[in-house]
Coordinates of C-alpha atoms and ligand atoms in Angstrom, one line a residue:
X1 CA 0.0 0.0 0.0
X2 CA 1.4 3.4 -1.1
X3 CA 0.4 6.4 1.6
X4 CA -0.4 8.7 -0.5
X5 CA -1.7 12.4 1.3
X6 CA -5.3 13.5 0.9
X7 CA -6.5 17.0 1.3
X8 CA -10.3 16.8 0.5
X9 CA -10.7 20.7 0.6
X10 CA -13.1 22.5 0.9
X11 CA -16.3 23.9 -1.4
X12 CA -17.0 21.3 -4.1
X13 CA -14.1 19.4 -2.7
X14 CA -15.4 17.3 -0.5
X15 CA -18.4 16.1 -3.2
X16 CA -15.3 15.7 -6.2
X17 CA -13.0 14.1 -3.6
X18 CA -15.2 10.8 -2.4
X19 CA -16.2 10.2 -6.1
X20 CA -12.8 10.1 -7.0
X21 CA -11.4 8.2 -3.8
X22 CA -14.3 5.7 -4.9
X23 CA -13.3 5.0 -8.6
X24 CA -9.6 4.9 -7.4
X25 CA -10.5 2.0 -4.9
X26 CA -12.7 0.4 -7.7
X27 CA -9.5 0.7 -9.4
X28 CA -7.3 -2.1 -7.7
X29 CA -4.9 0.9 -6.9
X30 CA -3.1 0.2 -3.9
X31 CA -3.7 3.8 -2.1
X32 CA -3.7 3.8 2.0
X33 CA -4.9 7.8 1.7
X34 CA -3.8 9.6 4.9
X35 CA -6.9 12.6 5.3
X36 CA -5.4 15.9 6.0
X37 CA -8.1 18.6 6.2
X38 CA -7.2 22.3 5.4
X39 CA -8.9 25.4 4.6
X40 CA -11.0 27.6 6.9
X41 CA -13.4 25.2 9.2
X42 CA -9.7 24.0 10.4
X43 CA -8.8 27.8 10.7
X44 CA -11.6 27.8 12.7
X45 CA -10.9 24.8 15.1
X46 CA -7.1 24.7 14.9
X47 CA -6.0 28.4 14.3
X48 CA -3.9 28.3 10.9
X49 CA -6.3 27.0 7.8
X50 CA -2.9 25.2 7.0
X51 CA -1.7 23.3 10.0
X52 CA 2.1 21.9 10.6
X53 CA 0.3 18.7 10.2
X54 CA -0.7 19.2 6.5
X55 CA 3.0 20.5 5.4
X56 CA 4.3 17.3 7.4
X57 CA 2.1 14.5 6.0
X58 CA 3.2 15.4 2.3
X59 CA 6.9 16.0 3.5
X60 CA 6.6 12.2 4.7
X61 CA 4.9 10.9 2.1
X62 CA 5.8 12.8 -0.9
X63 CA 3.0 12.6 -2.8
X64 CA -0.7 14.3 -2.5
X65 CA -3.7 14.3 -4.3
X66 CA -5.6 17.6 -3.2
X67 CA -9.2 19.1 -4.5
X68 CA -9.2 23.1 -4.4
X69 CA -9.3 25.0 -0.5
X70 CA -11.3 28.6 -0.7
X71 CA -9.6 32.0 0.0
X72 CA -11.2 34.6 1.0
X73 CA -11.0 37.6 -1.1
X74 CA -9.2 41.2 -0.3
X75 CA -9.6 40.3 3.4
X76 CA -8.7 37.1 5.9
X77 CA -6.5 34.4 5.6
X78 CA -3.4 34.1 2.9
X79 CA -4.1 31.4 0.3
X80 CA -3.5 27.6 2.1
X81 CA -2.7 26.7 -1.6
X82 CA -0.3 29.4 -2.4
X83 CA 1.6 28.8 0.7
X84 CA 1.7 25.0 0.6
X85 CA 3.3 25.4 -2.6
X86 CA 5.7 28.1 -1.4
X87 CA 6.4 26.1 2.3
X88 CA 6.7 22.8 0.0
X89 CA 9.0 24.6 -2.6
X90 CA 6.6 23.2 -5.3
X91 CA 8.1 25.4 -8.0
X92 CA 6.3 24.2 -11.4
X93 CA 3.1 24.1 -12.0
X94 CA 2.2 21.7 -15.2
X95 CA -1.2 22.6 -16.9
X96 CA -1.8 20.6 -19.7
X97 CA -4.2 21.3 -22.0
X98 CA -5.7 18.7 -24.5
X99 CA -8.8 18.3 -26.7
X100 CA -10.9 15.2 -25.6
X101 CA -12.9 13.5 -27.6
X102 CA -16.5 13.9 -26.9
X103 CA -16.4 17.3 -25.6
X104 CA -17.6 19.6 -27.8
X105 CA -15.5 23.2 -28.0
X106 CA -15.1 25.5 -30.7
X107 CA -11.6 23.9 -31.6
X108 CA -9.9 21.1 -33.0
X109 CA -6.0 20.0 -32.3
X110 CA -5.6 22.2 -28.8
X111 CA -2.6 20.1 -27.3
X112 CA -0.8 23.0 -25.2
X113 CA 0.9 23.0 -22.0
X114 CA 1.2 25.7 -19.5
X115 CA 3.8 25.3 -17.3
X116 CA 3.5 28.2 -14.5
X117 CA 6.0 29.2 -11.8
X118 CA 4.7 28.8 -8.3
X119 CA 6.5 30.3 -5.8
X120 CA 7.4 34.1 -6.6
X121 CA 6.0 36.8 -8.5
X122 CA 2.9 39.3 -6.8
X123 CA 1.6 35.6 -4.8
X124 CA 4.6 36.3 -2.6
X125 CA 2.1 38.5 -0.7
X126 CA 4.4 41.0 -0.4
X127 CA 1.4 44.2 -0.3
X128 CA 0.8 47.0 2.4
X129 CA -1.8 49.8 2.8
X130 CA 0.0 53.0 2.4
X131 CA -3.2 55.6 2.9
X132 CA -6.7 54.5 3.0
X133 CA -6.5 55.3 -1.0
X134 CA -3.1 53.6 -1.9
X135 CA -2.0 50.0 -1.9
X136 CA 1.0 48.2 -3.1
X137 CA 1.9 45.3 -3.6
X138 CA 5.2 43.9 -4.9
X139 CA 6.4 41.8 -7.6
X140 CA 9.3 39.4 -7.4
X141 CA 11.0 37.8 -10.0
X142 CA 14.8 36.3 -9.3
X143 CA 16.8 34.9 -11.8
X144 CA 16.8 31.5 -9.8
X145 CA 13.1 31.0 -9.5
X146 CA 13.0 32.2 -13.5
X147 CA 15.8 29.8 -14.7
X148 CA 15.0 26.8 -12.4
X149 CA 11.5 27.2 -13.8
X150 CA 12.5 27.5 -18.0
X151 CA 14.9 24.5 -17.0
X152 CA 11.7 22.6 -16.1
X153 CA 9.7 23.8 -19.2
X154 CA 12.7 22.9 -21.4
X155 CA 13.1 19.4 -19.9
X156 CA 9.3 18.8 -20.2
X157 CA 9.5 19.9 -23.6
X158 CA 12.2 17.1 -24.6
X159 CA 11.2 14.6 -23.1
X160 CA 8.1 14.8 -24.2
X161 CA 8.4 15.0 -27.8
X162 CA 7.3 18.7 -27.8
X163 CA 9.0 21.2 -30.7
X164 CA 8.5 24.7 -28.8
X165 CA 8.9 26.9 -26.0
X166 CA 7.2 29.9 -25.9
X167 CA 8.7 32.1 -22.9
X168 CA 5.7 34.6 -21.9
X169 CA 6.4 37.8 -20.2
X170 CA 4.8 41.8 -20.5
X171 CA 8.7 42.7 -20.7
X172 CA 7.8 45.6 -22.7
X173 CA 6.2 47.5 -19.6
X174 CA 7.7 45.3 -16.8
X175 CA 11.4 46.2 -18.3
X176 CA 12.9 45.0 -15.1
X177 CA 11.1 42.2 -14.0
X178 CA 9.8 40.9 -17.1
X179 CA 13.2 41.3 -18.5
X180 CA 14.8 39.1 -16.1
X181 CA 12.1 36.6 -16.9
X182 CA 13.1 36.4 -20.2
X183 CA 16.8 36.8 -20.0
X184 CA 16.8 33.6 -17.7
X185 CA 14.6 31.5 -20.5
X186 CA 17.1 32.9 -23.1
X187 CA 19.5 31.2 -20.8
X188 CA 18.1 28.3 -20.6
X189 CA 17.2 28.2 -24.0
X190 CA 20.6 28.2 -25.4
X191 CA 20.9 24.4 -23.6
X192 CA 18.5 23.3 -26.0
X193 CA 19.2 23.6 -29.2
X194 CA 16.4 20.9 -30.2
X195 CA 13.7 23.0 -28.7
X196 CA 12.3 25.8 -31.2
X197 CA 12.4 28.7 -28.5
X198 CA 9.9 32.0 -29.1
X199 CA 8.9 35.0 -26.9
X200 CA 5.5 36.2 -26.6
X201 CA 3.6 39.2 -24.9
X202 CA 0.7 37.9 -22.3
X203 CA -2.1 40.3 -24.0
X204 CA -0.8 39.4 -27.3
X205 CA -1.2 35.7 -26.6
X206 CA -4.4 35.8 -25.1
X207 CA -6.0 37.1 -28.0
X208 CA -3.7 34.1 -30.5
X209 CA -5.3 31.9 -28.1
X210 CA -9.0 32.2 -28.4
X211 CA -7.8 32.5 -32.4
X212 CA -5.6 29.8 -33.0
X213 CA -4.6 27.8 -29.8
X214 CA -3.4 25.0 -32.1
X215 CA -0.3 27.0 -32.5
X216 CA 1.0 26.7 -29.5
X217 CA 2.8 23.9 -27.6
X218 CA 4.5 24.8 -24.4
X219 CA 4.2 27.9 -22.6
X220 CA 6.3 29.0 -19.6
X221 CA 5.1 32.2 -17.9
X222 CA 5.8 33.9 -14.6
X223 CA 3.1 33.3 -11.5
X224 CA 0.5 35.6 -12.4
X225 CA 0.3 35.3 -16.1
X226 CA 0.5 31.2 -15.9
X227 CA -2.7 31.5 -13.9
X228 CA -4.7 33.6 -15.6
X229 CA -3.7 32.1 -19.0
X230 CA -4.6 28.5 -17.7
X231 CA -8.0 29.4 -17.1
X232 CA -8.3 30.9 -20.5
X233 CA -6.3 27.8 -21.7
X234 CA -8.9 25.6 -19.7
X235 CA -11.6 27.1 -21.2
X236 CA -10.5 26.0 -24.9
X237 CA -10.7 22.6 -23.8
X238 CA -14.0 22.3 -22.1
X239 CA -13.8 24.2 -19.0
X240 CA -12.8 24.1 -15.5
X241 CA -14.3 20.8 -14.9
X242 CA -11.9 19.1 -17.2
X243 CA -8.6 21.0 -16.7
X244 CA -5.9 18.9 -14.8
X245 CA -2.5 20.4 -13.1
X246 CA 0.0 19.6 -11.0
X247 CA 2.6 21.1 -8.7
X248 CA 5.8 19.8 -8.5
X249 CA 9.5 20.2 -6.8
X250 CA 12.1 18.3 -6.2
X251 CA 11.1 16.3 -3.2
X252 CA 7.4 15.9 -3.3
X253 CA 4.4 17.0 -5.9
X254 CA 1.2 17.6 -5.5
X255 CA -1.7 16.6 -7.8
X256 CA -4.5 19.2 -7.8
X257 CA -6.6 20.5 -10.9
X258 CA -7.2 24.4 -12.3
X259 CA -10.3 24.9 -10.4
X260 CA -11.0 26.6 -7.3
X261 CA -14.1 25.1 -4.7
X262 CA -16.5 26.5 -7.1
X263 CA -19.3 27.9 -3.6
X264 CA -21.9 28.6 -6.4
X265 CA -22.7 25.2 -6.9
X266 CA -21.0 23.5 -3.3
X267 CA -23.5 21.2 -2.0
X268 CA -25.7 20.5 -5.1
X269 CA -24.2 17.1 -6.2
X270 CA -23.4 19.2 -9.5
X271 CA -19.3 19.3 -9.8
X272 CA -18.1 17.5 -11.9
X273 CA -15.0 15.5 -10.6
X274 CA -13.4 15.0 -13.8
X275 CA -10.6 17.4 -13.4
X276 CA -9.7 15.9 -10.0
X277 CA -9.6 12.7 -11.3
X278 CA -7.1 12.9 -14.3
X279 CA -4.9 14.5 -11.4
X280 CA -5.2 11.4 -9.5
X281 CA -4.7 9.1 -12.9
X282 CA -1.5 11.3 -13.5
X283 CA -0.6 11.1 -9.6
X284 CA -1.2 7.2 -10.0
X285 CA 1.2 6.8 -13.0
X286 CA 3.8 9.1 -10.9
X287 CA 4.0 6.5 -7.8
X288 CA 3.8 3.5 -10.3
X289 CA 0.0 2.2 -10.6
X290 CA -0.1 2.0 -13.9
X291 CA -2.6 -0.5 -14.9
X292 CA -5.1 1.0 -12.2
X293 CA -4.1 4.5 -14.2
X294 CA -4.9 3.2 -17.4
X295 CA -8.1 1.5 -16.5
X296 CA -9.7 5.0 -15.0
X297 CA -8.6 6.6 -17.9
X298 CA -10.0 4.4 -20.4
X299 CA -13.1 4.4 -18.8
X300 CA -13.5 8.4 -18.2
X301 CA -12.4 8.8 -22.2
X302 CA -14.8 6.1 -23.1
X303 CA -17.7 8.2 -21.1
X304 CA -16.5 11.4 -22.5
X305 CA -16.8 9.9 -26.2
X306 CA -20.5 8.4 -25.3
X307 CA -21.7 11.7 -24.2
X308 CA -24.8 10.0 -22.6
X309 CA -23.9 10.6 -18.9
X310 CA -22.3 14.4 -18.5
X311 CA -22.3 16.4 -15.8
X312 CA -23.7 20.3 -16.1
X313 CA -20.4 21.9 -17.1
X314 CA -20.3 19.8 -20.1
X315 CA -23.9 20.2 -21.2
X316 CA -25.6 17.2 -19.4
X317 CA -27.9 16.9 -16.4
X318 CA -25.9 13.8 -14.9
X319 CA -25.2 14.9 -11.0
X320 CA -21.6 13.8 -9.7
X321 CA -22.4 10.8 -8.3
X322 CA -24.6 9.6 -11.4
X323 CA -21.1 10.3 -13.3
X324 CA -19.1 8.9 -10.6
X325 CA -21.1 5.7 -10.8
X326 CA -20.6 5.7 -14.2
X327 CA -17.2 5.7 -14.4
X328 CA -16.9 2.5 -12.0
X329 CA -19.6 0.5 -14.3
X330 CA -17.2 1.5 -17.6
X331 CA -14.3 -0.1 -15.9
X332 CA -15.9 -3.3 -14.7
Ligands
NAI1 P1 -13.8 28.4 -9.4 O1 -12.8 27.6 -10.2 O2 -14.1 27.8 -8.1 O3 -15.2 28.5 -10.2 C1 -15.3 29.2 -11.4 C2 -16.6 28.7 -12.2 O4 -16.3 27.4 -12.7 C3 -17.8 28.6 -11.3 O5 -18.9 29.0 -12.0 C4 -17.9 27.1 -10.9 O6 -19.1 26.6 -10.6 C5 -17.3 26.4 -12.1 N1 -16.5 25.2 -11.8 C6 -15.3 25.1 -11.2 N2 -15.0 23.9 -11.0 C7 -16.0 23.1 -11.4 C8 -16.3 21.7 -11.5 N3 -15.4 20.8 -11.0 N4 -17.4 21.3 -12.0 C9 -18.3 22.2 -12.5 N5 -18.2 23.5 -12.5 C10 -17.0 24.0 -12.0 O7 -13.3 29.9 -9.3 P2 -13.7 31.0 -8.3 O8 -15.2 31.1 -8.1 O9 -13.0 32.2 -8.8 O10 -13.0 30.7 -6.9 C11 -13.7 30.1 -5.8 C12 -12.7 29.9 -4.7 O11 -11.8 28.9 -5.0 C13 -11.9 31.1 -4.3 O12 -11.8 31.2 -2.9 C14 -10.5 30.9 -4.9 O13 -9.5 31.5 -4.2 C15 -10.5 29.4 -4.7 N6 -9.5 28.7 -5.7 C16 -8.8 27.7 -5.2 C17 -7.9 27.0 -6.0 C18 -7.2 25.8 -5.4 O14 -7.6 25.4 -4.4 N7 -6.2 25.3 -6.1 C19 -7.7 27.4 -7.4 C20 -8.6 28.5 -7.8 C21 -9.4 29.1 -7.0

């Protein structure tokens, strides 16, 4: 039995989280999942919405699966996710992006990755009030963080068969920190001479993206940017519900998709889990379950390409545990 770390979350994350922990055990994967809870009922009850305990359970086992934790907005407690990346040194965050078949979007071939850098940037929550009428906050970029992260994007790119690497920055009005973005990836880029290297501004690739996404392939962007652009990216592919990512360092990863605990529709049986699942398929492949991996994944792609039982996000009326169920009769 692997121990692999479990932070249900909070929101939808609860709902997503036992459908996915049920397919996984109809599975045959070998997961002994050790429950950490996080988020602001623990905040509540144990005084930090991320707890030692949390940190120290993926320390030991190296490996989590986690469905999304709220924050509240301009006011409380500082992100539990962007600090458990930051306290976990969890630099990269992969977002890859891939048509599936069976889900209808407005475009064909979509086959991008967004690889985002996690730990620096304006989420280093560096910000004070400096009158009632003037905030600021402050942007890091360090040539470590930016190289260690084009270094990962490079690596990605080769051993995955992919041509380009398309370094994203708004250099042209952030001279300083933009500019050291870039210079690092130009770095970088010099290692790989195999690997097609480009530059692109953030606004200007927005706009190529709702255009022609099928242009792109990988993209490596600073904190900010990767996170806005992987919504937009997630959006080309089907939505939130679909979009998978994971946040990895040297010593541990964690598996946890795009989307955030989505209140609007927490407690309606209504999320659909699929995004948190193809993070646990990828997290199962990472410790070694590969045959468990394959099966779930057959049998989501084989729903998917049925189209009979989708949840609301896709254009169904299947509720989560109608999909969940599913799932579990495709793979038996
Ligand atoms: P969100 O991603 O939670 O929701 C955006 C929209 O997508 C909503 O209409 C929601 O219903 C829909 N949606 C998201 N996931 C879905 C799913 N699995 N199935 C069906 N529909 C889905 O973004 P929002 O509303 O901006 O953020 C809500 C909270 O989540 C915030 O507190 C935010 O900070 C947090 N958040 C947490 C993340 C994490 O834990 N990694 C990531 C992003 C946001």
């Amino acid at each position: 039995m692997k121990k692999v770390t479990l932070i249900p979350g909070d929101g939808i994350g609860p709902e997503i989280s036992e459908a996915v922990v049920s397919i996984i055990e109809k599975s045959g994967a070998k997961i002994d999942w050790d429950v950490q809870n996080a988020g602001s009922d623990v905040a509540q009850s144990e005084g930090d919405p991320l707890p030692k305990r949390v940190i120290e359970s993926i320390k030991r086992n190296k490996i989590a699966l986690k469905a999304p934790v709220t924050t509240p907005i301009g006011k409380g407690f500082r992100s539990v996710n962007v600090r458990l990346r930051k306290e976990l040194d969890l630099y990269a965050n992969l977002r890859p992006c891939k048509n599936i078949e069976g889900i209808k979007t407005p475009f064909q071939d979509v086959d991008l990755v967004v690889v985002r850098e996690n730990t620096e940037d304006l989420y280093a929550g560096i910000e004070r009030q400096i009158d009632e009428n003037t905030a600021e906050s402050i942007k890091i970029i360090t040539r470590k963080a930016s190289e260690r992260i084009a270094r990962f994007a490079f690596d990605f790119a080769l051993k995955n068969g992919r041509k380009t690497v398309h370094a994203v920055s708004k250099a042209n009005i952030c001279k300083l920190s933009d500019g050291l973005f870039l210079d690092a990836a130009r770095n970088v880029a010099n290692d790989f001479p195999n690997i097609e290297y480009k530059e692109i501004l953030v606004d200007n690739l927005c706009m190529q993206l709702v255009q022609n996404p099928s242009r792109f392939d990988v993209l490596v962007l600073p904190n900010l940017y990767g996170d806005i652009v992987s919504d937009l990216t997630a959006g080309l592919i089907g939505g939130l519900g679909v979009a998978q990512g994971a946040n990895i360092g040297d010593e541990c990863a964690v598996f946890e998709p795009v989307h955030g605990s989505a209140p609007d529709i927490k407690g309606q049986n209504k999320a659909n889990p699929s995004a948190l699942l193809i993070c646990a398929v990828n997290m199962l492949k990472y410790i070694g379950e590969t045959a468990p991996a394959a099966k779930i994944e057959q049998a989501l792609y084989d729903v998917f390409a049925k189209g009979r039982v989708l949840t609301c996000d896709l254009g169904g009326n299947a509720t989560t545990t109608e999909f969940r169920d599913e799932i579990i009769k495709t793979m038996s």
